[in-house]
Short mmCIF file of C-alpha atoms in Angstrom, two decimals:
data_model
loop_
_atom_site.label_atom_id
_atom_site.label_comp_id
_atom_site.label_asym_id
_atom_site.label_seq_id
_atom_site.Cartn_x
_atom_site.Cartn_y
_atom_site.Cartn_z
CA MET M 259 22.66 -51.41 4.61
CA PRO M 260 22.42 -48.05 6.48
CA VAL M 261 20.30 -47.97 9.61
CA LEU M 262 18.38 -44.89 10.75
CA GLN M 263 19.46 -44.18 14.31
CA ARG M 264 17.56 -40.97 15.10
CA CYS M 265 14.31 -39.65 13.84
CA GLN M 266 12.72 -36.30 14.63
CA TYR M 267 9.09 -35.65 13.92
CA HIS M 268 7.85 -32.09 13.31
CA PRO M 269 4.12 -31.94 12.61
CA LEU M 270 3.10 -29.35 10.03
CA ALA M 271 -0.06 -27.26 10.16
CA PHE M 272 -2.14 -28.54 7.31
CA GLY M 273 -5.28 -30.49 6.76
CA PRO M 274 -8.99 -29.89 7.24
CA HIS M 275 -8.56 -28.36 10.70
CA VAL M 276 -6.70 -25.31 9.32
CA LYS M 277 -9.11 -22.52 8.41
CA ARG M 278 -8.30 -19.94 5.78
CA ALA M 279 -9.43 -16.36 6.11
CA VAL M 280 -11.85 -15.29 3.43
CA ALA M 281 -12.56 -11.63 2.81
CA THR M 282 -16.29 -11.24 2.48
CA ALA M 283 -16.81 -7.58 3.35
CA THR M 284 -17.17 -5.14 0.50
CA ALA M 285 -17.19 -1.37 0.70
CA LYS M 286 -20.03 0.62 -0.75
CA PRO M 287 -19.16 3.30 -3.33
CA GLU M 288 -20.24 6.03 -0.90
CA GLN M 289 -17.80 4.67 1.70
CA LEU M 290 -14.94 4.68 -0.79
CA ILE M 291 -15.69 8.26 -1.86
CA ALA M 292 -15.90 9.33 1.80
CA ALA M 293 -12.53 7.71 2.56
CA MET M 294 -10.90 9.31 -0.49
CA THR M 295 -12.38 12.70 0.43
CA GLU M 296 -10.96 12.39 3.94
CA LEU M 297 -7.54 11.51 2.54
CA ALA M 298 -7.70 14.54 0.24
CA ARG M 299 -8.72 16.88 3.06
CA ASN M 300 -5.77 15.76 5.17
CA SER M 301 -3.08 16.08 2.51
CA GLU M 302 -1.35 18.81 0.55
CA ASP M 303 -2.07 19.00 -3.19
CA VAL M 304 1.30 19.25 -4.94
CA GLY M 305 -0.18 18.73 -8.43
CA ALA M 306 2.20 17.62 -11.17
CA GLN M 307 5.14 17.95 -8.77
CA PHE M 308 3.98 14.78 -6.99
CA PRO M 309 6.82 12.47 -8.12
CA GLU M 310 9.51 14.98 -7.15
CA GLU M 311 7.88 15.79 -3.79
CA ALA M 312 7.39 12.09 -3.01
CA ARG M 313 11.10 11.49 -3.65
CA LYS M 314 12.11 14.47 -1.48
CA ILE M 315 10.00 13.11 1.38
CA HIS M 316 11.28 9.55 0.90
CA TYR M 317 14.92 10.62 0.87
CA GLU M 318 14.28 12.98 3.85
CA GLU M 319 15.20 16.12 1.92
CA VAL M 320 12.06 17.82 3.26
CA VAL M 321 9.83 17.35 6.31
CA ALA M 322 7.50 14.35 5.93
CA ARG M 323 3.88 15.21 5.23
CA SER M 324 0.86 13.73 3.49
CA ILE M 325 0.73 14.75 -0.14
CA ARG M 326 -1.43 14.11 -3.18
CA GLY M 327 -1.01 15.03 -6.79
CA ILE M 328 -0.81 13.81 -10.34
CA ALA M 329 1.61 11.25 -11.77
CA SER M 330 1.67 9.20 -14.95
CA ALA M 331 1.63 5.40 -14.85
CA SER M 332 5.35 5.32 -15.68
CA GLU M 333 6.12 7.81 -12.88
CA VAL M 334 4.13 5.72 -10.39
CA LYS M 335 5.96 2.59 -11.52
CA ALA M 336 9.33 4.32 -11.07
CA LEU M 337 8.37 5.49 -7.56
CA ILE M 338 7.34 1.97 -6.56
CA GLU M 339 10.57 0.52 -7.98
CA GLU M 340 12.48 3.01 -5.80
CA GLY M 341 10.65 1.68 -2.76
CA ILE M 342 8.41 4.73 -2.38
CA ALA M 343 4.92 3.80 -1.22
CA VAL M 344 2.23 5.39 -3.37
CA LEU M 345 -1.46 4.70 -3.71
CA PRO M 346 -2.93 5.55 -7.12
CA LEU M 347 -6.51 6.79 -6.77
CA PRO M 348 -8.98 8.43 -9.14
CA ILE M 349 -9.06 12.22 -9.08
CA LEU M 350 -11.88 13.73 -7.04
CA SER M 351 -13.63 16.81 -8.38
CA LYS M 352 -13.13 20.11 -6.53
CA GLY M 353 -16.68 19.88 -5.14
CA GLU M 354 -15.91 16.56 -3.45
CA VAL M 355 -12.94 17.95 -1.50
CA HIS M 356 -13.87 20.48 1.18
#
């Protein structure tokens, strides 16, 4: 019969003493619109050329800059699959971007 000669004990962090973070804060619609407006003000509108410009920036073919524009769901998916970080947002009206 085998005999256990050494035993190492490594306590794991679990049980009632471990607290989990719970997100309770919610943004108001006005705050979201204000944040989106600020993003729009500080970026260049490249329109329908967004996917191509995003790739050029990602592959360092042009100087990096903040851009915004229009892309279809399939174009956004392709960008994400290429490892290009994009954030799909609703389009703000011209009056909301100053």
